[in-house]
């Protein structure tokens, strides 16, 4: 076929192959450092996205099972509000899944944060990229921003779905203590803040040590240390409240009743005196074998009832926002250090 028989309207423009495709107008495209970061870490990014989707679907399925069980029990019993006798099976799944989600900060710090910069420094990619028209600051900012955004989106999604799963069980059982890490750390804003903190720590360790494997090991130790400190510090964010009785402490005296879903704090119950002071429950314990002597000892201390400390579930969101604010502040400081250090001493 000659060129005379070809439709000029459909002929390929000069300088372009007939088999080449014109870029679609309006389609979002990554360019420059963003495209490079995605191409470089696409395996880890797609893995994170895939695990997030699978975990979310699993929680939706398990929640459906729990809700169906509760609905069937309420229909058969003709009432709602109480838990079925076998409800612990479903709450156990909920608690176990929350424990698994608690490993997300470890994964974010060790497998995403530590190798992010250390891998490029060790392989020489950082020197190659920054020798082009891309500045060190822009390269660092792009890598941190893209990875942090994906971590925040994934953890926010998982936290929201887990909270949705937990909501039907709230108020129907007291076996799920909301102060535990399996519930407190994986709902609300906490999973986002916690994962971003460990991610920032991992990036900082990798930037300083410049070796991937060593950075991952050190980051694992740092994340474990953060978890230990956080477990000890978490409950200090709340305002402990007390509930008292003034009907004595004899065998017939009833202990104070805690509000629904409240978690008892401290070492247990205390003796409450007429002056409002509290005594440790071990007071007069040495005379417990002699009922009269024990009663006389308590009367001499002017004991009138019991006192119990607790944290109500109404403080959960406030405590989570306070904890998240602290974590995000530390993470921002660590990121600022990484950017400052990397801009001057990275290569």
CSV table of C-alpha atoms in Angstrom, one decimal:
chain,number,residue,atom,x,y,z
A,1,UNK,CA,0.0,0.0,0.0
A,2,UNK,CA,1.3,3.4,-0.9
A,3,UNK,CA,1.0,6.6,1.0
A,4,UNK,CA,-1.6,7.8,-1.5
A,5,UNK,CA,-4.1,5.2,-0.3
A,6,UNK,CA,-3.6,6.1,3.4
A,7,UNK,CA,-6.1,8.3,5.2
A,8,UNK,CA,-4.2,11.5,6.2
A,9,UNK,CA,-6.6,12.0,9.1
A,10,UNK,CA,-5.4,8.7,10.7
A,11,UNK,CA,-1.8,8.8,9.8
A,12,UNK,CA,0.7,8.9,12.6
A,13,UNK,CA,2.3,12.3,13.4
A,14,UNK,CA,5.9,12.8,12.4
A,15,UNK,CA,8.4,11.6,15.0
A,16,UNK,CA,5.9,9.2,16.6
A,17,UNK,CA,5.6,5.4,15.9
A,18,UNK,CA,2.2,4.2,14.8
A,19,UNK,CA,2.1,1.7,17.7
A,20,UNK,CA,2.8,4.3,20.4
A,21,UNK,CA,-0.1,5.4,22.5
A,22,UNK,CA,-0.8,9.0,23.3
A,23,UNK,CA,-1.0,9.7,27.0
A,24,UNK,CA,-4.5,10.0,28.4
A,25,UNK,CA,-5.4,13.6,29.2
A,26,UNK,CA,-6.5,14.2,32.8
A,27,UNK,CA,-5.3,10.9,34.2
A,28,UNK,CA,-3.2,11.4,37.4
A,29,UNK,CA,0.4,10.6,36.9
A,30,UNK,CA,3.4,10.4,39.2
A,31,UNK,CA,6.3,12.4,38.0
A,32,UNK,CA,9.8,13.1,39.1
A,33,UNK,CA,10.8,11.9,42.6
A,34,UNK,CA,7.3,10.7,43.4
A,35,UNK,CA,7.4,8.3,40.4
A,36,UNK,CA,10.9,7.2,41.4
A,37,UNK,CA,9.8,6.5,45.0
A,38,UNK,CA,6.8,4.6,44.0
A,39,UNK,CA,8.7,2.5,41.5
A,40,UNK,CA,11.5,1.8,44.0
A,41,UNK,CA,9.2,0.7,46.9
A,42,UNK,CA,6.2,-0.5,44.9
A,43,UNK,CA,6.5,-4.0,46.3
A,44,UNK,CA,6.4,-2.9,49.9
A,45,UNK,CA,3.6,-0.4,49.1
A,46,UNK,CA,1.4,-3.0,47.3
A,47,UNK,CA,2.0,-5.5,50.1
A,48,UNK,CA,0.9,-2.9,52.7
A,49,UNK,CA,-2.2,-2.1,50.6
A,50,UNK,CA,-3.0,-5.8,50.1
A,51,UNK,CA,-2.6,-6.7,53.8
A,52,UNK,CA,-4.8,-3.7,54.7
A,53,UNK,CA,-7.6,-4.9,52.4
A,54,UNK,CA,-7.4,-8.5,53.5
A,55,UNK,CA,-7.4,-7.5,57.2
A,56,UNK,CA,-10.4,-5.2,56.7
A,57,UNK,CA,-12.4,-7.9,54.8
A,58,UNK,CA,-11.6,-10.4,57.6
A,59,UNK,CA,-12.9,-8.0,60.3
A,60,UNK,CA,-16.0,-7.3,58.3
A,61,UNK,CA,-16.7,-11.0,58.0
A,62,UNK,CA,-16.0,-11.7,61.7
A,63,UNK,CA,-18.2,-8.7,62.7
A,64,UNK,CA,-21.0,-10.1,60.6
A,65,UNK,CA,-20.8,-13.5,62.5
A,66,UNK,CA,-20.9,-11.7,65.8
A,67,UNK,CA,-23.8,-9.5,64.9
A,68,UNK,CA,-25.8,-12.5,63.5
A,69,UNK,CA,-25.1,-14.4,66.8
A,70,UNK,CA,-26.3,-11.5,68.9
A,71,UNK,CA,-29.4,-10.9,66.8
A,72,UNK,CA,-30.3,-14.6,67.0
A,73,UNK,CA,-29.9,-14.6,70.8
A,74,UNK,CA,-31.9,-11.5,71.2
A,75,UNK,CA,-34.7,-12.9,69.0
A,76,UNK,CA,-34.8,-16.2,70.9
A,77,UNK,CA,-34.6,-14.6,74.4
A,78,UNK,CA,-37.1,-11.8,73.5
A,79,UNK,CA,-34.8,-9.1,74.9
A,80,UNK,CA,-31.5,-7.4,74.2
A,81,UNK,CA,-28.7,-6.0,76.3
A,82,UNK,CA,-27.2,-9.2,77.9
A,83,UNK,CA,-24.5,-11.3,76.3
A,84,UNK,CA,-25.1,-14.9,75.2
A,85,UNK,CA,-23.5,-17.7,77.3
A,86,UNK,CA,-21.0,-18.4,74.5
A,87,UNK,CA,-20.3,-14.8,73.7
A,88,UNK,CA,-16.7,-15.1,74.9
A,89,UNK,CA,-15.8,-17.0,71.8
A,90,UNK,CA,-16.6,-14.0,69.7
A,91,UNK,CA,-15.0,-11.5,72.1
A,92,UNK,CA,-12.0,-13.7,72.2
A,93,UNK,CA,-11.6,-13.3,68.4
A,94,UNK,CA,-12.0,-9.6,68.7
A,95,UNK,CA,-9.4,-9.4,71.4
A,96,UNK,CA,-7.0,-11.7,69.5
A,97,UNK,CA,-7.3,-9.7,66.3
A,98,UNK,CA,-6.7,-6.5,68.2
A,99,UNK,CA,-3.5,-8.1,69.5
A,100,UNK,CA,-2.4,-8.9,66.0
A,101,UNK,CA,-3.1,-5.3,64.8
A,102,UNK,CA,-0.8,-4.2,67.7
A,103,UNK,CA,2.2,-5.4,65.7
A,104,UNK,CA,1.6,-2.8,63.0
A,105,UNK,CA,3.9,-0.2,64.7
A,106,UNK,CA,6.6,-2.9,64.7
A,107,UNK,CA,6.1,-3.6,61.0
A,108,UNK,CA,6.0,0.1,60.2
A,109,UNK,CA,9.3,0.9,62.0
A,110,UNK,CA,11.3,-2.2,61.1
A,111,UNK,CA,10.2,-3.0,57.5
A,112,UNK,CA,9.2,0.4,56.2
A,113,UNK,CA,11.1,3.0,58.2
A,114,UNK,CA,14.5,1.4,58.8
A,115,UNK,CA,15.3,0.4,55.1
A,116,UNK,CA,13.7,3.5,53.6
A,117,UNK,CA,16.9,5.7,53.7
A,118,UNK,CA,19.5,3.1,54.8
A,119,UNK,CA,18.8,1.0,51.7
A,120,UNK,CA,19.5,3.8,49.4
A,121,UNK,CA,22.6,4.9,51.3
A,122,UNK,CA,24.0,1.3,51.3
A,123,UNK,CA,23.3,0.7,47.6
A,124,UNK,CA,24.5,4.1,46.4
A,125,UNK,CA,21.0,5.0,45.0
A,126,UNK,CA,21.0,8.1,47.2
A,127,UNK,CA,24.2,9.5,45.6
A,128,UNK,CA,22.9,8.7,42.1
A,129,UNK,CA,19.5,10.4,42.7
A,130,UNK,CA,20.9,13.5,44.4
A,131,UNK,CA,23.6,13.9,41.7
A,132,UNK,CA,20.8,14.7,39.2
A,133,UNK,CA,18.6,17.8,39.4
A,134,UNK,CA,16.8,16.6,42.6
A,135,UNK,CA,18.0,18.1,45.8
A,136,UNK,CA,18.6,16.1,49.0
A,137,UNK,CA,15.8,17.8,50.8
A,138,UNK,CA,13.2,17.1,48.0
A,139,UNK,CA,14.3,13.5,47.8
A,140,UNK,CA,14.0,13.0,51.5
A,141,UNK,CA,10.7,14.8,51.8
A,142,UNK,CA,9.1,12.9,48.9
A,143,UNK,CA,10.2,9.5,50.4
A,144,UNK,CA,9.0,10.4,53.8
A,145,UNK,CA,5.7,12.0,52.7
A,146,UNK,CA,4.6,9.2,50.4
A,147,UNK,CA,5.4,6.4,52.8
A,148,UNK,CA,3.9,8.2,55.8
A,149,UNK,CA,0.7,9.0,53.9
A,150,UNK,CA,0.3,5.3,52.9
A,151,UNK,CA,0.9,4.2,56.5
A,152,UNK,CA,-1.6,6.8,57.9
A,153,UNK,CA,-4.2,5.7,55.4
A,154,UNK,CA,-3.8,2.0,56.1
A,155,UNK,CA,-3.8,2.3,59.8
A,156,UNK,CA,-6.7,4.7,59.8
A,157,UNK,CA,-8.7,2.3,57.7
A,158,UNK,CA,-7.9,-0.7,60.0
A,159,UNK,CA,-8.6,1.3,63.1
A,160,UNK,CA,-12.0,2.5,61.9
A,161,UNK,CA,-13.0,-1.0,60.8
A,162,UNK,CA,-11.9,-2.6,64.1
A,163,UNK,CA,-13.8,0.1,66.0
A,164,UNK,CA,-16.9,-0.7,64.0
A,165,UNK,CA,-16.4,-4.4,64.8
A,166,UNK,CA,-16.1,-3.7,68.5
A,167,UNK,CA,-19.1,-1.4,68.7
A,168,UNK,CA,-21.8,-4.1,69.0
A,169,UNK,CA,-20.0,-5.8,71.9
A,170,UNK,CA,-19.6,-2.6,73.9
A,171,UNK,CA,-21.9,-2.6,76.9
A,172,UNK,CA,-22.8,-6.3,76.6
A,173,UNK,CA,-19.7,-7.7,78.3
A,174,UNK,CA,-17.1,-6.5,80.8
A,175,UNK,CA,-14.4,-9.0,79.7
A,176,UNK,CA,-13.0,-6.6,77.2
A,177,UNK,CA,-10.9,-4.0,79.1
A,178,UNK,CA,-10.7,-1.0,76.9
A,179,UNK,CA,-7.4,0.1,78.6
A,180,UNK,CA,-5.6,-2.9,77.2
A,181,UNK,CA,-3.3,-2.3,74.2
A,182,UNK,CA,-5.4,-4.8,72.1
A,183,UNK,CA,-8.3,-2.3,72.1
A,184,UNK,CA,-6.9,1.1,73.1
A,185,UNK,CA,-3.9,1.2,70.7
A,186,UNK,CA,-5.8,0.0,67.6
A,187,UNK,CA,-8.9,2.2,67.6
A,188,UNK,CA,-9.4,5.9,67.0
A,189,UNK,CA,-6.4,8.0,66.2
A,190,UNK,CA,-4.0,5.8,68.1
A,191,UNK,CA,-2.9,3.3,65.4
A,192,UNK,CA,-2.1,6.2,63.0
A,193,UNK,CA,0.0,8.1,65.6
A,194,UNK,CA,1.7,5.0,66.9
A,195,UNK,CA,2.7,3.7,63.5
A,196,UNK,CA,4.0,7.1,62.3
A,197,UNK,CA,6.1,7.4,65.5
A,198,UNK,CA,7.8,4.0,65.0
A,199,UNK,CA,8.2,4.7,61.3
A,200,UNK,CA,9.9,8.0,62.0
A,201,UNK,CA,12.2,6.3,64.5
A,202,UNK,CA,13.1,3.6,62.0
A,203,UNK,CA,13.9,6.3,59.4
A,204,UNK,CA,16.2,8.1,61.8
A,205,UNK,CA,18.0,4.9,62.8
A,206,UNK,CA,18.5,4.0,59.2
A,207,UNK,CA,19.8,7.5,58.3
A,208,UNK,CA,22.4,7.4,61.1
A,209,UNK,CA,23.5,3.8,60.8
A,210,UNK,CA,23.4,3.6,56.9
A,211,UNK,CA,23.1,-0.2,56.9
A,212,UNK,CA,19.8,-1.9,56.3
A,213,UNK,CA,20.1,-5.0,58.4
A,214,UNK,CA,21.7,-3.3,61.3
A,215,UNK,CA,19.2,-0.5,61.2
A,216,UNK,CA,16.3,-3.0,61.2
A,217,UNK,CA,17.7,-4.8,64.3
A,218,UNK,CA,18.3,-1.6,66.2
A,219,UNK,CA,14.9,-0.3,65.2
A,220,UNK,CA,13.2,-3.4,66.5
A,221,UNK,CA,14.9,-2.8,69.9
A,222,UNK,CA,13.8,0.8,69.9
A,223,UNK,CA,10.2,-0.1,69.0
A,224,UNK,CA,10.1,-2.6,71.8
A,225,UNK,CA,11.4,0.0,74.2
A,226,UNK,CA,8.8,2.4,73.1
A,227,UNK,CA,6.1,-0.2,73.6
A,228,UNK,CA,7.3,-0.9,77.2
A,229,UNK,CA,7.3,2.8,78.1
A,230,UNK,CA,3.9,3.4,76.5
A,231,UNK,CA,2.3,0.5,78.3
A,232,UNK,CA,3.5,2.0,81.6
A,233,UNK,CA,2.5,5.5,80.7
A,234,UNK,CA,-0.9,5.0,78.9
A,235,UNK,CA,-3.1,4.9,82.0
A,236,UNK,CA,-1.5,8.1,83.4
A,237,UNK,CA,-3.3,10.0,80.6
A,238,UNK,CA,-6.7,9.4,82.4
A,239,UNK,CA,-8.3,11.0,85.4
A,240,UNK,CA,-8.8,8.2,87.9
A,241,UNK,CA,-12.2,8.4,89.7
A,242,UNK,CA,-13.4,6.7,92.9
A,243,UNK,CA,-16.6,5.0,94.1
A,244,UNK,CA,-17.2,4.6,97.8
A,245,UNK,CA,-19.5,2.9,100.2
A,246,UNK,CA,-20.3,3.8,103.9
A,247,UNK,CA,-22.1,0.6,105.0
A,248,UNK,CA,-19.2,-1.0,106.8
A,249,UNK,CA,-16.8,-3.7,105.6
A,250,UNK,CA,-18.3,-6.8,107.3
A,251,UNK,CA,-19.3,-10.0,105.6
A,252,UNK,CA,-22.7,-8.6,104.7
A,253,UNK,CA,-21.3,-5.3,103.3
A,254,UNK,CA,-21.4,-4.9,99.5
A,255,UNK,CA,-18.5,-3.7,97.5
A,256,UNK,CA,-19.0,-0.6,95.4
A,257,UNK,CA,-20.4,-1.2,91.9
A,258,UNK,CA,-18.4,0.2,89.1
A,259,UNK,CA,-20.0,1.8,86.0
A,260,UNK,CA,-20.5,-0.2,82.9
A,261,UNK,CA,-17.2,-1.0,81.1
A,262,UNK,CA,-15.2,0.8,83.8
A,263,UNK,CA,-11.8,-0.7,84.5
A,264,UNK,CA,-10.6,-1.0,88.1
A,265,UNK,CA,-7.3,0.7,88.8
A,266,UNK,CA,-4.7,0.5,91.6
A,267,UNK,CA,-4.1,-2.5,93.9
A,268,UNK,CA,-7.8,-3.2,94.4
A,269,UNK,CA,-10.1,-2.1,97.2
A,270,UNK,CA,-9.2,0.4,99.9
A,271,UNK,CA,-10.8,1.0,103.4
A,272,UNK,CA,-12.6,4.3,103.6
A,273,UNK,CA,-12.5,6.1,107.0
A,274,UNK,CA,-15.0,8.6,108.4
A,275,UNK,CA,-12.6,11.4,107.7
A,276,UNK,CA,-12.5,10.6,104.0
A,277,UNK,CA,-9.0,9.1,104.1
A,278,UNK,CA,-8.2,5.7,102.6
A,279,UNK,CA,-6.3,2.9,104.1
A,280,UNK,CA,-4.6,0.0,102.4
A,281,UNK,CA,-6.6,-3.2,102.4
A,282,UNK,CA,-3.8,-4.8,104.4
A,283,UNK,CA,-4.6,-2.7,107.4
A,284,UNK,CA,-5.3,-4.9,110.4
A,285,UNK,CA,-4.5,-7.9,108.3
A,286,UNK,CA,-2.4,-9.4,111.0
A,287,UNK,CA,-5.5,-9.9,113.1
A,288,UNK,CA,-7.7,-11.4,110.4
A,289,UNK,CA,-7.8,-14.7,112.1
A,290,UNK,CA,-9.5,-13.2,115.2
A,291,UNK,CA,-12.8,-11.7,114.1
A,292,UNK,CA,-13.4,-9.6,117.2
A,293,UNK,CA,-9.8,-8.3,117.2
A,294,UNK,CA,-10.0,-7.6,113.5
A,295,UNK,CA,-13.3,-5.7,113.9
A,296,UNK,CA,-11.9,-3.7,116.9
A,297,UNK,CA,-8.9,-2.8,114.8
A,298,UNK,CA,-11.0,-1.5,112.0
A,299,UNK,CA,-13.2,0.5,114.4
A,300,UNK,CA,-10.2,2.0,115.9
A,301,UNK,CA,-9.2,3.2,112.4
A,302,UNK,CA,-12.7,4.6,111.9
A,303,UNK,CA,-13.3,2.5,108.8
A,304,UNK,CA,-16.8,2.9,107.5
A,305,UNK,CA,-16.7,1.3,104.0
A,306,UNK,CA,-14.9,0.5,100.8
A,307,UNK,CA,-13.3,2.6,98.1
A,308,UNK,CA,-12.3,1.5,94.6
A,309,UNK,CA,-10.5,3.5,91.9
A,310,UNK,CA,-11.5,3.1,88.3
A,311,UNK,CA,-11.3,4.7,84.8
A,312,UNK,CA,-14.6,5.1,82.9
A,313,UNK,CA,-14.8,4.4,79.2
A,314,UNK,CA,-16.0,7.9,78.6
A,315,UNK,CA,-12.3,9.0,79.0
A,316,UNK,CA,-11.1,6.7,76.2
A,317,UNK,CA,-11.2,9.2,73.3
A,318,UNK,CA,-9.6,12.0,75.4
A,319,UNK,CA,-6.8,9.7,76.5
A,320,UNK,CA,-6.2,8.5,72.9
A,321,UNK,CA,-6.0,12.1,71.6
A,322,UNK,CA,-3.6,13.1,74.3
A,323,UNK,CA,-1.4,10.0,73.6
A,324,UNK,CA,-1.6,10.6,69.9
A,325,UNK,CA,-0.6,14.2,70.3
A,326,UNK,CA,2.5,13.2,72.3
A,327,UNK,CA,3.4,10.6,69.7
A,328,UNK,CA,2.9,12.8,66.7
A,329,UNK,CA,4.9,15.6,68.4
A,330,UNK,CA,7.8,13.3,69.0
A,331,UNK,CA,7.5,11.9,65.4
A,332,UNK,CA,7.5,15.4,64.0
A,333,UNK,CA,10.7,16.2,66.0
A,334,UNK,CA,12.4,13.1,64.7
A,335,UNK,CA,11.4,13.9,61.1
A,336,UNK,CA,12.8,17.4,61.5
A,337,UNK,CA,16.0,15.9,62.7
A,338,UNK,CA,16.2,13.5,59.7
A,339,UNK,CA,15.6,16.3,57.2
A,340,UNK,CA,18.1,18.6,58.9
A,341,UNK,CA,20.7,15.9,59.1
A,342,UNK,CA,20.1,14.6,55.6
A,343,UNK,CA,20.3,18.0,54.0
A,344,UNK,CA,23.8,18.5,55.3
A,345,UNK,CA,25.4,15.1,56.0
A,346,UNK,CA,23.5,12.5,54.2
A,347,UNK,CA,26.1,11.6,51.6
